[in-house]
JSON list of C-alpha atoms in Angstrom, two decimals:
[
{"chain": "A", "resi": 55, "resn": "MET", "atom": "CA", "xyz": [0.04, 0.01, -0.01]},
{"chain": "A", "resi": 56, "resn": "ASP", "atom": "CA", "xyz": [1.31, 3.52, -0.88]},
{"chain": "A", "resi": 57, "resn": "VAL", "atom": "CA", "xyz": [2.50, 5.71, 1.97]},
{"chain": "A", "resi": 58, "resn": "LYS", "atom": "CA", "xyz": [0.27, 8.76, 2.23]},
{"chain": "A", "resi": 59, "resn": "LYS", "atom": "CA", "xyz": [1.92, 12.07, 1.20]},
{"chain": "A", "resi": 60, "resn": "LYS", "atom": "CA", "xyz": [2.15, 14.46, 4.18]},
{"chain": "A", "resi": 61, "resn": "ILE", "atom": "CA", "xyz": [0.99, 17.97, 3.61]},
{"chain": "A", "resi": 62, "resn": "LEU", "atom": "CA", "xyz": [1.60, 20.91, 6.10]},
{"chain": "A", "resi": 63, "resn": "VAL", "atom": "CA", "xyz": [-1.00, 23.70, 5.91]},
{"chain": "A", "resi": 64, "resn": "VAL", "atom": "CA", "xyz": [0.18, 26.95, 7.42]},
{"chain": "A", "resi": 65, "resn": "ASP", "atom": "CA", "xyz": [-2.42, 29.75, 7.80]},
{"chain": "A", "resi": 66, "resn": "ASP", "atom": "CA", "xyz": [-3.58, 31.89, 10.59]},
{"chain": "A", "resi": 67, "resn": "GLU", "atom": "CA", "xyz": [-7.22, 31.52, 9.57]},
{"chain": "A", "resi": 68, "resn": "ASP", "atom": "CA", "xyz": [-8.62, 28.54, 11.53]},
{"chain": "A", "resi": 69, "resn": "THR", "atom": "CA", "xyz": [-11.57, 27.97, 9.20]},
{"chain": "A", "resi": 70, "resn": "LEU", "atom": "CA", "xyz": [-9.45, 27.93, 6.09]},
{"chain": "A", "resi": 71, "resn": "CYS", "atom": "CA", "xyz": [-7.00, 25.53, 7.72]},
{"chain": "A", "resi": 72, "resn": "GLU", "atom": "CA", "xyz": [-9.68, 23.14, 8.66]},
{"chain": "A", "resi": 73, "resn": "ALA", "atom": "CA", "xyz": [-11.38, 23.29, 5.16]},
{"chain": "A", "resi": 74, "resn": "LEU", "atom": "CA", "xyz": [-7.99, 22.49, 3.53]},
{"chain": "A", "resi": 75, "resn": "ARG", "atom": "CA", "xyz": [-7.32, 19.73, 6.03]},
{"chain": "A", "resi": 76, "resn": "PHE", "atom": "CA", "xyz": [-10.70, 18.14, 5.49]},
{"chain": "A", "resi": 77, "resn": "ASN", "atom": "CA", "xyz": [-10.62, 18.20, 1.71]},
{"chain": "A", "resi": 78, "resn": "LEU", "atom": "CA", "xyz": [-6.99, 17.12, 1.44]},
{"chain": "A", "resi": 79, "resn": "GLU", "atom": "CA", "xyz": [-7.61, 14.16, 3.80]},
{"chain": "A", "resi": 80, "resn": "VAL", "atom": "CA", "xyz": [-10.68, 13.21, 1.61]},
{"chain": "A", "resi": 81, "resn": "GLU", "atom": "CA", "xyz": [-8.24, 13.09, -1.25]},
{"chain": "A", "resi": 82, "resn": "GLY", "atom": "CA", "xyz": [-5.99, 10.68, 0.66]},
{"chain": "A", "resi": 83, "resn": "PHE", "atom": "CA", "xyz": [-3.36, 12.94, 2.12]},
{"chain": "A", "resi": 84, "resn": "ASP", "atom": "CA", "xyz": [-1.99, 13.10, 5.58]},
{"chain": "A", "resi": 85, "resn": "VAL", "atom": "CA", "xyz": [-2.35, 16.69, 6.80]},
{"chain": "A", "resi": 86, "resn": "ALA", "atom": "CA", "xyz": [-0.87, 18.66, 9.60]},
{"chain": "A", "resi": 87, "resn": "VAL", "atom": "CA", "xyz": [-1.82, 22.18, 10.43]},
{"chain": "A", "resi": 88, "resn": "ALA", "atom": "CA", "xyz": [0.00, 25.15, 11.88]},
{"chain": "A", "resi": 89, "resn": "HIS", "atom": "CA", "xyz": [-1.39, 28.65, 12.58]},
{"chain": "A", "resi": 90, "resn": "SER", "atom": "CA", "xyz": [1.88, 30.72, 12.50]},
{"chain": "A", "resi": 91, "resn": "ALA", "atom": "CA", "xyz": [5.46, 30.51, 11.38]},
{"chain": "A", "resi": 92, "resn": "GLU", "atom": "CA", "xyz": [6.61, 30.45, 14.96]},
{"chain": "A", "resi": 93, "resn": "GLU", "atom": "CA", "xyz": [4.63, 27.28, 15.42]},
{"chain": "A", "resi": 94, "resn": "VAL", "atom": "CA", "xyz": [6.25, 25.66, 12.29]},
{"chain": "A", "resi": 95, "resn": "LEU", "atom": "CA", "xyz": [9.84, 26.55, 13.62]},
{"chain": "A", "resi": 96, "resn": "VAL", "atom": "CA", "xyz": [9.30, 24.32, 16.68]},
{"chain": "A", "resi": 97, "resn": "MET", "atom": "CA", "xyz": [7.85, 21.38, 14.70]},
{"chain": "A", "resi": 98, "resn": "ASP", "atom": "CA", "xyz": [9.80, 18.56, 13.31]},
{"chain": "A", "resi": 99, "resn": "ILE", "atom": "CA", "xyz": [8.75, 18.79, 9.69]},
{"chain": "A", "resi": 100, "resn": "ALA", "atom": "CA", "xyz": [11.65, 16.93, 7.94]},
{"chain": "A", "resi": 101, "resn": "ASP", "atom": "CA", "xyz": [9.24, 14.22, 6.69]},
{"chain": "A", "resi": 102, "resn": "VAL", "atom": "CA", "xyz": [6.72, 16.73, 5.14]},
{"chain": "A", "resi": 103, "resn": "ASP", "atom": "CA", "xyz": [6.23, 16.21, 1.40]},
{"chain": "A", "resi": 104, "resn": "LEU", "atom": "CA", "xyz": [4.73, 19.62, 0.65]},
{"chain": "A", "resi": 105, "resn": "ILE", "atom": "CA", "xyz": [3.89, 22.89, 2.40]},
{"chain": "A", "resi": 106, "resn": "LEU", "atom": "CA", "xyz": [0.85, 25.06, 1.74]},
{"chain": "A", "resi": 107, "resn": "LEU", "atom": "CA", "xyz": [1.95, 28.44, 3.07]},
{"chain": "A", "resi": 108, "resn": "ASP", "atom": "CA", "xyz": [-0.03, 31.62, 3.66]},
{"chain": "A", "resi": 109, "resn": "VAL", "atom": "CA", "xyz": [2.07, 34.85, 3.08]},
{"chain": "A", "resi": 110, "resn": "MET", "atom": "CA", "xyz": [0.24, 37.35, 5.30]},
{"chain": "A", "resi": 111, "resn": "MET", "atom": "CA", "xyz": [0.69, 35.96, 8.85]},
{"chain": "A", "resi": 112, "resn": "GLY", "atom": "CA", "xyz": [1.89, 37.53, 12.26]},
{"chain": "A", "resi": 113, "resn": "GLN", "atom": "CA", "xyz": [5.31, 38.71, 13.06]},
{"chain": "A", "resi": 114, "resn": "ILE", "atom": "CA", "xyz": [7.05, 36.21, 10.82]},
{"chain": "A", "resi": 115, "resn": "SER", "atom": "CA", "xyz": [5.56, 36.36, 7.25]},
{"chain": "A", "resi": 116, "resn": "GLY", "atom": "CA", "xyz": [5.22, 33.27, 4.97]},
{"chain": "A", "resi": 117, "resn": "PHE", "atom": "CA", "xyz": [8.03, 34.73, 2.83]},
{"chain": "A", "resi": 118, "resn": "ALA", "atom": "CA", "xyz": [10.32, 34.97, 5.92]},
{"chain": "A", "resi": 119, "resn": "LEU", "atom": "CA", "xyz": [9.41, 31.46, 7.03]},
{"chain": "A", "resi": 120, "resn": "ALA", "atom": "CA", "xyz": [10.15, 30.09, 3.59]},
{"chain": "A", "resi": 121, "resn": "GLN", "atom": "CA", "xyz": [13.56, 31.76, 3.60]},
{"chain": "A", "resi": 122, "resn": "ILE", "atom": "CA", "xyz": [14.29, 30.14, 6.86]},
{"chain": "A", "resi": 123, "resn": "LEU", "atom": "CA", "xyz": [13.24, 26.67, 5.75]},
{"chain": "A", "resi": 124, "resn": "LYS", "atom": "CA", "xyz": [15.17, 26.97, 2.50]},
{"chain": "A", "resi": 125, "resn": "GLN", "atom": "CA", "xyz": [18.38, 27.68, 4.49]},
{"chain": "A", "resi": 126, "resn": "ARG", "atom": "CA", "xyz": [18.02, 24.41, 6.72]},
{"chain": "A", "resi": 127, "resn": "PRO", "atom": "CA", "xyz": [19.44, 21.25, 5.08]},
{"chain": "A", "resi": 128, "resn": "ASP", "atom": "CA", "xyz": [16.59, 19.12, 6.49]},
{"chain": "A", "resi": 129, "resn": "THR", "atom": "CA", "xyz": [13.78, 21.34, 4.95]},
{"chain": "A", "resi": 130, "resn": "ALA", "atom": "CA", "xyz": [15.45, 22.96, 1.99]},
{"chain": "A", "resi": 131, "resn": "ASN", "atom": "CA", "xyz": [14.04, 20.63, -0.52]},
{"chain": "A", "resi": 132, "resn": "ILE", "atom": "CA", "xyz": [10.46, 20.42, 0.69]},
{"chain": "A", "resi": 133, "resn": "PRO", "atom": "CA", "xyz": [8.17, 21.97, -2.07]},
{"chain": "A", "resi": 134, "resn": "ILE", "atom": "CA", "xyz": [6.27, 25.05, -1.10]},
{"chain": "A", "resi": 135, "resn": "ILE", "atom": "CA", "xyz": [3.06, 26.43, -2.62]},
{"chain": "A", "resi": 136, "resn": "PHE", "atom": "CA", "xyz": [2.27, 30.01, -1.46]},
{"chain": "A", "resi": 137, "resn": "CYS", "atom": "CA", "xyz": [-1.42, 30.66, -0.97]},
{"chain": "A", "resi": 138, "resn": "THR", "atom": "CA", "xyz": [-2.04, 34.37, -0.64]},
{"chain": "A", "resi": 139, "resn": "ALA", "atom": "CA", "xyz": [-4.22, 37.49, -1.25]},
{"chain": "A", "resi": 140, "resn": "LYS", "atom": "CA", "xyz": [-1.30, 39.34, -2.53]},
{"chain": "A", "resi": 141, "resn": "ASP", "atom": "CA", "xyz": [-1.72, 39.36, -6.32]},
{"chain": "A", "resi": 142, "resn": "GLN", "atom": "CA", "xyz": [1.05, 41.84, -7.40]},
{"chain": "A", "resi": 143, "resn": "GLU", "atom": "CA", "xyz": [3.60, 40.49, -9.92]},
{"chain": "A", "resi": 144, "resn": "ASP", "atom": "CA", "xyz": [6.47, 41.62, -7.66]},
{"chain": "A", "resi": 145, "resn": "ASP", "atom": "CA", "xyz": [5.05, 39.56, -4.78]},
{"chain": "A", "resi": 146, "resn": "MET", "atom": "CA", "xyz": [4.79, 36.51, -7.10]},
{"chain": "A", "resi": 147, "resn": "VAL", "atom": "CA", "xyz": [8.40, 37.10, -8.30]},
{"chain": "A", "resi": 148, "resn": "ALA", "atom": "CA", "xyz": [9.55, 37.41, -4.64]},
{"chain": "A", "resi": 149, "resn": "GLY", "atom": "CA", "xyz": [7.86, 34.14, -3.75]},
{"chain": "A", "resi": 150, "resn": "LEU", "atom": "CA", "xyz": [9.40, 32.27, -6.63]},
{"chain": "A", "resi": 151, "resn": "ASN", "atom": "CA", "xyz": [12.74, 33.77, -5.96]},
{"chain": "A", "resi": 152, "resn": "ILE", "atom": "CA", "xyz": [12.73, 32.26, -2.46]},
{"chain": "A", "resi": 153, "resn": "GLY", "atom": "CA", "xyz": [12.37, 28.93, -4.06]},
{"chain": "A", "resi": 154, "resn": "ALA", "atom": "CA", "xyz": [8.58, 28.24, -4.10]},
{"chain": "A", "resi": 155, "resn": "ASP", "atom": "CA", "xyz": [7.09, 25.82, -6.52]},
{"chain": "A", "resi": 156, "resn": "ASP", "atom": "CA", "xyz": [3.80, 27.49, -7.10]},
{"chain": "A", "resi": 157, "resn": "TYR", "atom": "CA", "xyz": [1.81, 30.58, -6.16]},
{"chain": "A", "resi": 158, "resn": "ILE", "atom": "CA", "xyz": [-1.97, 30.39, -5.68]},
{"chain": "A", "resi": 159, "resn": "TYR", "atom": "CA", "xyz": [-4.01, 33.64, -5.28]},
{"chain": "A", "resi": 160, "resn": "LYS", "atom": "CA", "xyz": [-6.96, 33.86, -2.84]},
{"chain": "A", "resi": 161, "resn": "PRO", "atom": "CA", "xyz": [-9.90, 33.46, -3.19]},
{"chain": "A", "resi": 162, "resn": "TYR", "atom": "CA", "xyz": [-9.17, 30.02, -4.76]},
{"chain": "A", "resi": 163, "resn": "THR", "atom": "CA", "xyz": [-11.16, 26.92, -5.26]},
{"chain": "A", "resi": 164, "resn": "LEU", "atom": "CA", "xyz": [-10.30, 23.76, -3.24]},
{"chain": "A", "resi": 165, "resn": "ARG", "atom": "CA", "xyz": [-10.47, 21.90, -6.59]},
{"chain": "A", "resi": 166, "resn": "ASN", "atom": "CA", "xyz": [-7.66, 24.22, -7.85]},
{"chain": "A", "resi": 167, "resn": "VAL", "atom": "CA", "xyz": [-5.51, 23.80, -4.75]},
{"chain": "A", "resi": 168, "resn": "ILE", "atom": "CA", "xyz": [-5.75, 20.00, -4.87]},
{"chain": "A", "resi": 169, "resn": "ALA", "atom": "CA", "xyz": [-4.78, 19.97, -8.53]},
{"chain": "A", "resi": 170, "resn": "ARG", "atom": "CA", "xyz": [-1.76, 22.21, -7.80]},
{"chain": "A", "resi": 171, "resn": "VAL", "atom": "CA", "xyz": [-0.72, 20.00, -4.90]},
{"chain": "A", "resi": 172, "resn": "ARG", "atom": "CA", "xyz": [-0.83, 16.89, -7.11]},
{"chain": "A", "resi": 173, "resn": "THR", "atom": "CA", "xyz": [1.12, 18.65, -9.85]},
{"chain": "A", "resi": 174, "resn": "VAL", "atom": "CA", "xyz": [3.86, 19.75, -7.64]},
{"chain": "A", "resi": 175, "resn": "LEU", "atom": "CA", "xyz": [4.17, 16.45, -5.84]},
{"chain": "A", "resi": 176, "resn": "ARG", "atom": "CA", "xyz": [4.29, 14.55, -9.16]},
{"chain": "A", "resi": 177, "resn": "ARG", "atom": "CA", "xyz": [6.94, 16.78, -10.35]},
{"chain": "A", "resi": 178, "resn": "ALA", "atom": "CA", "xyz": [8.99, 16.31, -7.23]},
{"chain": "A", "resi": 179, "resn": "ARG", "atom": "CA", "xyz": [8.70, 12.59, -7.48]},
{"chain": "A", "resi": 180, "resn": "ASN", "atom": "CA", "xyz": [9.83, 12.63, -11.13]},
{"chain": "A", "resi": 181, "resn": "ASP", "atom": "CA", "xyz": [12.86, 14.79, -10.34]},
{"chain": "A", "resi": 182, "resn": "ALA", "atom": "CA", "xyz": [14.76, 11.84, -8.62]},
{"chain": "A", "resi": 183, "resn": "PRO", "atom": "CA", "xyz": [16.74, 9.86, -11.17]},
{"chain": "A", "resi": 184, "resn": "ALA", "atom": "CA", "xyz": [18.60, 6.61, -10.30]},
{"chain": "A", "resi": 185, "resn": "ALA", "atom": "CA", "xyz": [22.29, 7.54, -10.27]},
{"chain": "A", "resi": 186, "resn": "PRO", "atom": "CA", "xyz": [22.72, 11.21, -9.66]},
{"chain": "A", "resi": 187, "resn": "VAL", "atom": "CA", "xyz": [26.19, 12.17, -8.41]},
{"chain": "A", "resi": 188, "resn": "ILE", "atom": "CA", "xyz": [28.38, 14.57, -10.29]},
{"chain": "A", "resi": 189, "resn": "ARG", "atom": "CA", "xyz": [31.85, 15.67, -8.96]},
{"chain": "A", "resi": 190, "resn": "PHE", "atom": "CA", "xyz": [34.00, 18.37, -10.31]},
{"chain": "A", "resi": 191, "resn": "GLU", "atom": "CA", "xyz": [37.14, 18.92, -8.32]},
{"chain": "A", "resi": 192, "resn": "GLY", "atom": "CA", "xyz": [35.84, 20.01, -4.90]},
{"chain": "A", "resi": 193, "resn": "LEU", "atom": "CA", "xyz": [32.24, 20.41, -6.09]},
{"chain": "A", "resi": 194, "resn": "GLU", "atom": "CA", "xyz": [29.84, 17.53, -5.53]},
{"chain": "A", "resi": 195, "resn": "VAL", "atom": "CA", "xyz": [26.19, 17.60, -6.49]},
{"chain": "A", "resi": 196, "resn": "ASN", "atom": "CA", "xyz": [23.90, 14.70, -5.58]},
{"chain": "A", "resi": 197, "resn": "ASN", "atom": "CA", "xyz": [20.51, 14.76, -7.31]},
{"chain": "A", "resi": 198, "resn": "LEU", "atom": "CA", "xyz": [19.20, 11.80, -5.32]},
{"chain": "A", "resi": 199, "resn": "LYS", "atom": "CA", "xyz": [19.89, 13.30, -1.85]},
{"chain": "A", "resi": 200, "resn": "LYS", "atom": "CA", "xyz": [19.42, 16.81, -3.20]},
{"chain": "A", "resi": 201, "resn": "THR", "atom": "CA", "xyz": [22.78, 17.98, -1.62]},
{"chain": "A", "resi": 202, "resn": "CYS", "atom": "CA", "xyz": [25.63, 20.20, -2.80]},
{"chain": "A", "resi": 203, "resn": "PHE", "atom": "CA", "xyz": [29.08, 20.22, -1.21]},
{"chain": "A", "resi": 204, "resn": "VAL", "atom": "CA", "xyz": [31.76, 22.79, -1.94]},
{"chain": "A", "resi": 205, "resn": "ASP", "atom": "CA", "xyz": [35.28, 21.68, -0.78]},
{"chain": "A", "resi": 206, "resn": "GLY", "atom": "CA", "xyz": [33.70, 19.38, 1.84]},
{"chain": "A", "resi": 207, "resn": "ASP", "atom": "CA", "xyz": [31.19, 21.78, 3.17]},
{"chain": "A", "resi": 208, "resn": "GLU", "atom": "CA", "xyz": [27.44, 21.43, 2.52]},
{"chain": "A", "resi": 209, "resn": "VAL", "atom": "CA", "xyz": [25.73, 24.37, 0.87]},
{"chain": "A", "resi": 210, "resn": "SER", "atom": "CA", "xyz": [22.10, 24.81, 1.40]},
{"chain": "A", "resi": 211, "resn": "LEU", "atom": "CA", "xyz": [20.34, 25.55, -1.94]},
{"chain": "A", "resi": 212, "resn": "PRO", "atom": "CA", "xyz": [16.63, 26.27, -2.34]},
{"chain": "A", "resi": 213, "resn": "ARG", "atom": "CA", "xyz": [14.82, 23.89, -4.74]},
{"chain": "A", "resi": 214, "resn": "LYS", "atom": "CA", "xyz": [14.97, 26.06, -7.81]},
{"chain": "A", "resi": 215, "resn": "GLU", "atom": "CA", "xyz": [18.64, 26.91, -7.35]},
{"chain": "A", "resi": 216, "resn": "PHE", "atom": "CA", "xyz": [19.49, 23.30, -6.96]},
{"chain": "A", "resi": 217, "resn": "GLU", "atom": "CA", "xyz": [17.53, 22.34, -10.11]},
{"chain": "A", "resi": 218, "resn": "ILE", "atom": "CA", "xyz": [19.25, 25.01, -12.23]},
{"chain": "A", "resi": 219, "resn": "LEU", "atom": "CA", "xyz": [22.61, 23.91, -10.94]},
{"chain": "A", "resi": 220, "resn": "TRP", "atom": "CA", "xyz": [21.84, 20.19, -11.73]},
{"chain": "A", "resi": 221, "resn": "LEU", "atom": "CA", "xyz": [20.61, 21.11, -15.15]},
{"chain": "A", "resi": 222, "resn": "LEU", "atom": "CA", "xyz": [23.80, 22.99, -16.04]},
{"chain": "A", "resi": 223, "resn": "ILE", "atom": "CA", "xyz": [26.34, 20.66, -14.44]},
{"chain": "A", "resi": 224, "resn": "SER", "atom": "CA", "xyz": [24.73, 17.55, -15.82]},
{"chain": "A", "resi": 225, "resn": "ASN", "atom": "CA", "xyz": [25.02, 19.03, -19.34]},
{"chain": "A", "resi": 226, "resn": "ILE", "atom": "CA", "xyz": [28.55, 20.45, -19.21]},
{"chain": "A", "resi": 227, "resn": "GLY", "atom": "CA", "xyz": [29.36, 22.51, -22.30]},
{"chain": "A", "resi": 228, "resn": "THR", "atom": "CA", "xyz": [25.69, 23.08, -23.23]},
{"chain": "A", "resi": 229, "resn": "VAL", "atom": "CA", "xyz": [24.38, 26.66, -23.12]},
{"chain": "A", "resi": 230, "resn": "PHE", "atom": "CA", "xyz": [20.70, 26.92, -22.26]},
{"chain": "A", "resi": 231, "resn": "THR", "atom": "CA", "xyz": [18.61, 29.93, -23.20]},
{"chain": "A", "resi": 232, "resn": "ARG", "atom": "CA", "xyz": [16.40, 31.50, -20.59]},
{"chain": "A", "resi": 233, "resn": "GLU", "atom": "CA", "xyz": [13.35, 30.08, -22.33]},
{"chain": "A", "resi": 234, "resn": "GLN", "atom": "CA", "xyz": [14.78, 26.58, -22.11]},
{"chain": "A", "resi": 235, "resn": "ILE", "atom": "CA", "xyz": [15.58, 26.94, -18.44]},
{"chain": "A", "resi": 236, "resn": "LEU", "atom": "CA", "xyz": [12.11, 28.20, -17.83]},
{"chain": "A", "resi": 237, "resn": "LYS", "atom": "CA", "xyz": [10.55, 25.24, -19.45]},
{"chain": "A", "resi": 238, "resn": "ARG", "atom": "CA", "xyz": [12.82, 22.75, -17.63]},
{"chain": "A", "resi": 239, "resn": "ILE", "atom": "CA", "xyz": [12.67, 24.26, -14.13]},
{"chain": "A", "resi": 240, "resn": "TRP", "atom": "CA", "xyz": [9.24, 25.90, -13.83]},
{"chain": "A", "resi": 241, "resn": "PRO", "atom": "CA", "xyz": [5.86, 24.24, -14.86]},
{"chain": "A", "resi": 242, "resn": "ASP", "atom": "CA", "xyz": [4.08, 25.65, -17.92]},
{"chain": "A", "resi": 243, "resn": "GLU", "atom": "CA", "xyz": [1.18, 26.91, -15.88]},
{"chain": "A", "resi": 244, "resn": "VAL", "atom": "CA", "xyz": [3.38, 29.28, -13.77]},
{"chain": "A", "resi": 245, "resn": "VAL", "atom": "CA", "xyz": [4.22, 32.67, -15.20]},
{"chain": "A", "resi": 246, "resn": "VAL", "atom": "CA", "xyz": [7.91, 33.44, -14.54]},
{"chain": "A", "resi": 247, "resn": "LEU", "atom": "CA", "xyz": [9.92, 36.46, -15.68]},
{"chain": "A", "resi": 248, "resn": "ASP", "atom": "CA", "xyz": [13.38, 36.06, -17.17]},
{"chain": "A", "resi": 249, "resn": "ARG", "atom": "CA", "xyz": [14.95, 38.01, -14.40]},
{"chain": "A", "resi": 250, "resn": "VAL", "atom": "CA", "xyz": [13.99, 35.34, -11.86]},
{"chain": "A", "resi": 251, "resn": "ILE", "atom": "CA", "xyz": [16.44, 33.15, -13.68]},
{"chain": "A", "resi": 252, "resn": "ASP", "atom": "CA", "xyz": [19.15, 35.89, -13.44]},
{"chain": "A", "resi": 253, "resn": "VAL", "atom": "CA", "xyz": [18.58, 36.30, -9.78]},
{"chain": "A", "resi": 254, "resn": "ASN", "atom": "CA", "xyz": [18.91, 32.47, -9.12]},
{"chain": "A", "resi": 255, "resn": "ILE", "atom": "CA", "xyz": [22.13, 32.31, -11.21]},
{"chain": "A", "resi": 256, "resn": "THR", "atom": "CA", "xyz": [23.57, 35.25, -9.16]},
{"chain": "A", "resi": 257, "resn": "ARG", "atom": "CA", "xyz": [22.81, 33.48, -5.91]},
{"chain": "A", "resi": 258, "resn": "LEU", "atom": "CA", "xyz": [24.23, 30.25, -7.20]},
{"chain": "A", "resi": 259, "resn": "ARG", "atom": "CA", "xyz": [27.52, 31.82, -8.09]},
{"chain": "A", "resi": 260, "resn": "GLN", "atom": "CA", "xyz": [27.80, 33.43, -4.77]},
{"chain": "A", "resi": 261, "resn": "LYS", "atom": "CA", "xyz": [27.02, 30.15, -2.86]},
{"chain": "A", "resi": 262, "resn": "LEU", "atom": "CA", "xyz": [29.42, 28.10, -4.92]},
{"chain": "A", "resi": 263, "resn": "GLY", "atom": "CA", "xyz": [32.36, 30.30, -4.14]},
{"chain": "A", "resi": 264, "resn": "HIS", "atom": "CA", "xyz": [35.25, 29.97, -6.53]},
{"chain": "A", "resi": 265, "resn": "TYR", "atom": "CA", "xyz": [33.23, 27.30, -8.50]},
{"chain": "A", "resi": 266, "resn": "GLY", "atom": "CA", "xyz": [30.66, 30.01, -9.38]},
{"chain": "A", "resi": 267, "resn": "ARG", "atom": "CA", "xyz": [32.89, 31.20, -12.19]},
{"chain": "A", "resi": 268, "resn": "ASN", "atom": "CA", "xyz": [32.23, 27.88, -13.88]},
{"chain": "A", "resi": 269, "resn": "ILE", "atom": "CA", "xyz": [28.73, 28.93, -14.49]},
{"chain": "A", "resi": 270, "resn": "ILE", "atom": "CA", "xyz": [29.09, 31.01, -17.68]},
{"chain": "A", "resi": 271, "resn": "THR", "atom": "CA", "xyz": [27.05, 33.53, -19.34]},
{"chain": "A", "resi": 272, "resn": "ARG", "atom": "CA", "xyz": [26.93, 33.67, -23.15]},
{"chain": "A", "resi": 273, "resn": "SER", "atom": "CA", "xyz": [25.63, 37.12, -23.95]},
{"chain": "A", "resi": 274, "resn": "GLY", "atom": "CA", "xyz": [22.42, 36.96, -26.04]},
{"chain": "A", "resi": 275, "resn": "PHE", "atom": "CA", "xyz": [22.11, 33.24, -25.52]},
{"chain": "A", "resi": 276, "resn": "GLY", "atom": "CA", "xyz": [21.93, 32.11, -21.91]},
{"chain": "A", "resi": 277, "resn": "TYR", "atom": "CA", "xyz": [23.87, 30.04, -19.28]},
{"chain": "A", "resi": 278, "resn": "GLY", "atom": "CA", "xyz": [26.01, 26.95, -19.14]},
{"chain": "A", "resi": 279, "resn": "PHE", "atom": "CA", "xyz": [28.61, 25.10, -17.02]},
{"chain": "A", "resi": 280, "resn": "LYS", "atom": "CA", "xyz": [32.24, 24.86, -18.06]},
{"chain": "A", "resi": 281, "resn": "ILE", "atom": "CA", "xyz": [35.19, 22.74, -16.89]}
]
């Protein structure tokens, strides 16, 4: 029998949390609920498969919580879907920059939320190939464990940064256009601006230290990884 996927719903509206919990459980998911970022930070959520996260909460916003989780090795690779009433493009870009996998505007239908959850979980499951370790000098990237080590030290990468790095380092010498990267890394139904890729590349270079220079820019074309 398949193990139920565990969903964490984080929202300060009790009624909304319970509605999401009930409907997700009906669909066969194991659901936990938290009503604040502070509550999440004292929970053991390493086994969570996906987080549905509200943006507008108390002292610690959903964006701030996501940034904290993406910096922790045990939670960095948990997919996050932001559920929010904030519908400005800059807010969506900010959420995706943090490493979110999707962004749903309120008011939303439960049917839409469940469909997005299934899509993100399916994509996460398909992202784990059988033999995924690439080493280049002191850089080691493991696509099964979703880890990155630079000269022996683990570097915490949000999901999208890791996926971009894996795409480039597993295709050494290939230059990918921004459009190709968008199609590979982000789902077709999510609107993502080109500058989101540039921001992720900049952060990757910084985190990889001296290996950041191996991520090359071909002006007018896109990005690649050279040795």
